[in-house]
XYZ file of C-alpha atoms in Angstrom:
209
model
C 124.471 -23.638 -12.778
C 121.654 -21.260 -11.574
C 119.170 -23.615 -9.642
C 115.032 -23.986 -10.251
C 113.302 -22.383 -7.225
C 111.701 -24.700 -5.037
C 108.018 -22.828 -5.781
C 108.535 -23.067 -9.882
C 106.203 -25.268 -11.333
C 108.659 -27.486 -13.996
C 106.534 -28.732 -16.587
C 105.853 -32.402 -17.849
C 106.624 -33.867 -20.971
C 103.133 -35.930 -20.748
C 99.441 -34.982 -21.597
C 97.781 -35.273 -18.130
C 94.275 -37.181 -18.172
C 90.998 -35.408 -17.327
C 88.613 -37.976 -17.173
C 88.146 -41.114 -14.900
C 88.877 -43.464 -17.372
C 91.526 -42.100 -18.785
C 93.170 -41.934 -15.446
C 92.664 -45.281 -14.862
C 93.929 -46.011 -18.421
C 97.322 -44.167 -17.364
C 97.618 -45.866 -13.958
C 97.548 -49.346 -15.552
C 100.361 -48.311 -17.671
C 102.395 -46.816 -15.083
C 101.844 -49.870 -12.962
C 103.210 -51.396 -16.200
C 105.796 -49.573 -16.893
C 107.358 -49.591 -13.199
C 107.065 -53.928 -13.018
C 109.153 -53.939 -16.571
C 111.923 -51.340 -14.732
C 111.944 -53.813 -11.624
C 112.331 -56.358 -14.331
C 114.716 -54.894 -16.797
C 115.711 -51.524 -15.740
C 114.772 -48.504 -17.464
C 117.086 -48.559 -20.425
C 115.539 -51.881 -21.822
C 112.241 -50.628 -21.396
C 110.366 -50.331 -24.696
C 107.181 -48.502 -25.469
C 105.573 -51.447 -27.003
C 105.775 -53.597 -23.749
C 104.272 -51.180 -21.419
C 101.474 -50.893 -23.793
C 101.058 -54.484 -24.261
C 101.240 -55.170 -20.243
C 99.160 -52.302 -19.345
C 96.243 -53.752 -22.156
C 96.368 -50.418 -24.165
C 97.055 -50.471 -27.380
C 100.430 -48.474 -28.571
C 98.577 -45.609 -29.855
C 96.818 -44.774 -26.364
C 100.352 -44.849 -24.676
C 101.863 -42.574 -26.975
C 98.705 -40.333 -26.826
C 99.381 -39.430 -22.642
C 103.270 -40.531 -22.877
C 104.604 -39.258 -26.130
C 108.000 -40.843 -25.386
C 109.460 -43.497 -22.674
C 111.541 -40.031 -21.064
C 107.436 -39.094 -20.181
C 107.006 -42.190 -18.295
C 110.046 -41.985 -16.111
C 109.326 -38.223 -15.614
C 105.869 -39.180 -14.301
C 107.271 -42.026 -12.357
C 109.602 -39.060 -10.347
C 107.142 -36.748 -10.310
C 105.153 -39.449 -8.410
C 107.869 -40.660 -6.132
C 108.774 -36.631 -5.557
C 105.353 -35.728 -4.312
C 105.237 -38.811 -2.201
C 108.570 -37.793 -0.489
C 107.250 -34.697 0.528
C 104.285 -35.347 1.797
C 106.389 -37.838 3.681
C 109.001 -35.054 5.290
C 106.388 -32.408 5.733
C 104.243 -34.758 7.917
C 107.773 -35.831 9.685
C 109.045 -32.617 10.509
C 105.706 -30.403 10.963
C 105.379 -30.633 14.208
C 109.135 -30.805 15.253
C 110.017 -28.110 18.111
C 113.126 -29.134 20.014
C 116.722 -30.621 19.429
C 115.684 -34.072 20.295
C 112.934 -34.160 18.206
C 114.796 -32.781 15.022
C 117.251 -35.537 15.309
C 114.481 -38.393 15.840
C 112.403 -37.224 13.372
C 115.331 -37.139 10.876
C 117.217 -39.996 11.374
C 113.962 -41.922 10.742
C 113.370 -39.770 7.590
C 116.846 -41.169 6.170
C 116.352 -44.864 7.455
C 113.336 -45.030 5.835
C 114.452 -43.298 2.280
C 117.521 -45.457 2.630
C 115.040 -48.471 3.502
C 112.777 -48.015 0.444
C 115.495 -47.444 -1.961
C 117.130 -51.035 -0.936
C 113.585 -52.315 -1.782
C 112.505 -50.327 -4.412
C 114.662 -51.150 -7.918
C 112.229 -48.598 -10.013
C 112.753 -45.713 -7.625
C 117.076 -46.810 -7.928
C 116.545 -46.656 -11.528
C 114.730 -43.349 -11.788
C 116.959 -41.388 -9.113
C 120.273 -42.814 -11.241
C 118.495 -41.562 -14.793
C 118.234 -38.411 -13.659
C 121.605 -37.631 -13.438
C 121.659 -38.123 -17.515
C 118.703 -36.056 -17.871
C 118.946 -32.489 -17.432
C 115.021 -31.530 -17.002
C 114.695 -34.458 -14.673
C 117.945 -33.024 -12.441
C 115.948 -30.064 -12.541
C 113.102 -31.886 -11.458
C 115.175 -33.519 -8.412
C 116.795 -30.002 -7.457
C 113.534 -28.286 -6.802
C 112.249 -31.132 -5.110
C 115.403 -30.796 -2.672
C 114.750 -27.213 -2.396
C 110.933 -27.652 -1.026
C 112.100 -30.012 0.884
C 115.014 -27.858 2.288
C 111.876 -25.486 3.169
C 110.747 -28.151 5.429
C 113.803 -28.489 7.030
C 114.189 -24.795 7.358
C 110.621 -23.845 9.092
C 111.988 -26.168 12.200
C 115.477 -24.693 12.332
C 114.138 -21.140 12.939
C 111.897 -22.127 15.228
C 115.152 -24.265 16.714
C 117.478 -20.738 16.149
C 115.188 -17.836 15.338
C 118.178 -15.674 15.931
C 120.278 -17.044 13.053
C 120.809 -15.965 9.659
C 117.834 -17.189 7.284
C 120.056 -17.674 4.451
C 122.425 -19.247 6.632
C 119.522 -21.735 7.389
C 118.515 -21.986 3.614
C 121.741 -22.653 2.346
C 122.746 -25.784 5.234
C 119.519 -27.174 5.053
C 119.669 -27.598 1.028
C 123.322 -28.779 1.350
C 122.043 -31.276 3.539
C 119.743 -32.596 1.409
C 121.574 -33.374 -1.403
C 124.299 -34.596 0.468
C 121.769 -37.402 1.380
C 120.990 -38.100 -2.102
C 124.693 -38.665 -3.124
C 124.844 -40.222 0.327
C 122.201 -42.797 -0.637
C 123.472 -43.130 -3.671
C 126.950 -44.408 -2.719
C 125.386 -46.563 -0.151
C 122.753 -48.312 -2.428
C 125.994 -48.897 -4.881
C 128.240 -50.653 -2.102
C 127.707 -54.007 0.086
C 124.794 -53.982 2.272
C 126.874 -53.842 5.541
C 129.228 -50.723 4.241
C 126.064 -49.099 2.762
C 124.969 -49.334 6.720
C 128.073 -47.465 7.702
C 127.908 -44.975 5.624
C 124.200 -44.015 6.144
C 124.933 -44.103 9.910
C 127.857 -41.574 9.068
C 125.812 -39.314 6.991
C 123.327 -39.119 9.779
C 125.814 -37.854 12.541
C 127.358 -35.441 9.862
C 124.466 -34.143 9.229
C 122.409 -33.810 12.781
C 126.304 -32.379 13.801
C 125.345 -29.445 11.629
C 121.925 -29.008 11.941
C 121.911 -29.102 15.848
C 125.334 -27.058 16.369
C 126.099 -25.344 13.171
């Protein structure tokens, strides 16, 4: 399957506020909406308790979030634009070997740290593997942040092949996702060893590939 460039906007399924009050209107049921997935999960979820929690009545839910697939979507899109502010502040700045492999390591310990605490981002990242838009959604966000990764490894081999670079640095990435995904799904102490694993695999071919 053809992927979404990283630079393609992928549109929402949700009406987007414009005014003040209406943005505080949708973050109240967001905030809603993510306590019932820590509560319940996703897939229990109905439309009529987010608007009852978030003190909006049903038909001001459905006006910004015409379904419950908006409020996940919005829920990624959230946690997407968080993670790369996160990884473009972590690897800006990044000009040798040693401080690739700092800067990444701590990247992963903290992703693999927040998804241990986090049961609505779990949720969201597993739902999107049954959604096709919201795969979509989670390929392009690899790709920018494969772009990240990419701007230090030419300034780390500015005599390699660019697509060389493109193409490991986006395997990389989503060899962390299913990597944090199989770890988040096992006992604590196995889930260690396997993000410790991931790590070396990875920094092996970043560093030396």
């Amino acid at each position: 399957m053809e992927g979404t460039p990283a630079n393609e906007q992928i549109a929402s399924p949700r009406r987007a506020p414009s005014q003040q009050r209406s943005r505080e209107r949708v973050e109240r049921m967001l905030a809603a909406a993510s306590a019932l997935i820590t509560e319940q999960g996703s897939d229990a979820m109905r439309m009529g308790e987010v608007a009852e929690r978030a003190g909006v009545s049903i038909g001001s839910l459905y006006q910004f979030f015409p379904d419950k697939r908006a409020i996940i979507w919005a829920l990624a899109e959230r946690y997407t634009a968080e993670s790369q502010a996160c990884i473009s502040a972590a690897l800006k700045d990044v000009g040798d070997a040693e401080g690739l492999r700092r800067a990444f390591s701590e990247l992963v310990d903290i992703y693999y740290g927040l998804f241990l605490a986090e049961p609505v981002m779990r949720d969201i990242w597993s739902g999107t593997q049954a959604d096709q838009a919201l795969r979509q959604l989670e390929l392009a966000d690899s790709r920018a942040n494969a772009e990240f990764l990419v701007a230090v490894l030419r300034r780390l081999r500015p005599g390699a092949d660019p697509v060389s670079l493109e193409t490991t640095a986006f395997l990389v990435w989503q060899m962390g996702e299913a990597a944090m995904r199989l770890a988040i799904s096992v006992e604590r102490q196995e889930g260690d060893r396997l993000v410790a694993a991931y790590k070396r695999m990875a920094l092996r071919e970043l560093l030396d590939g």
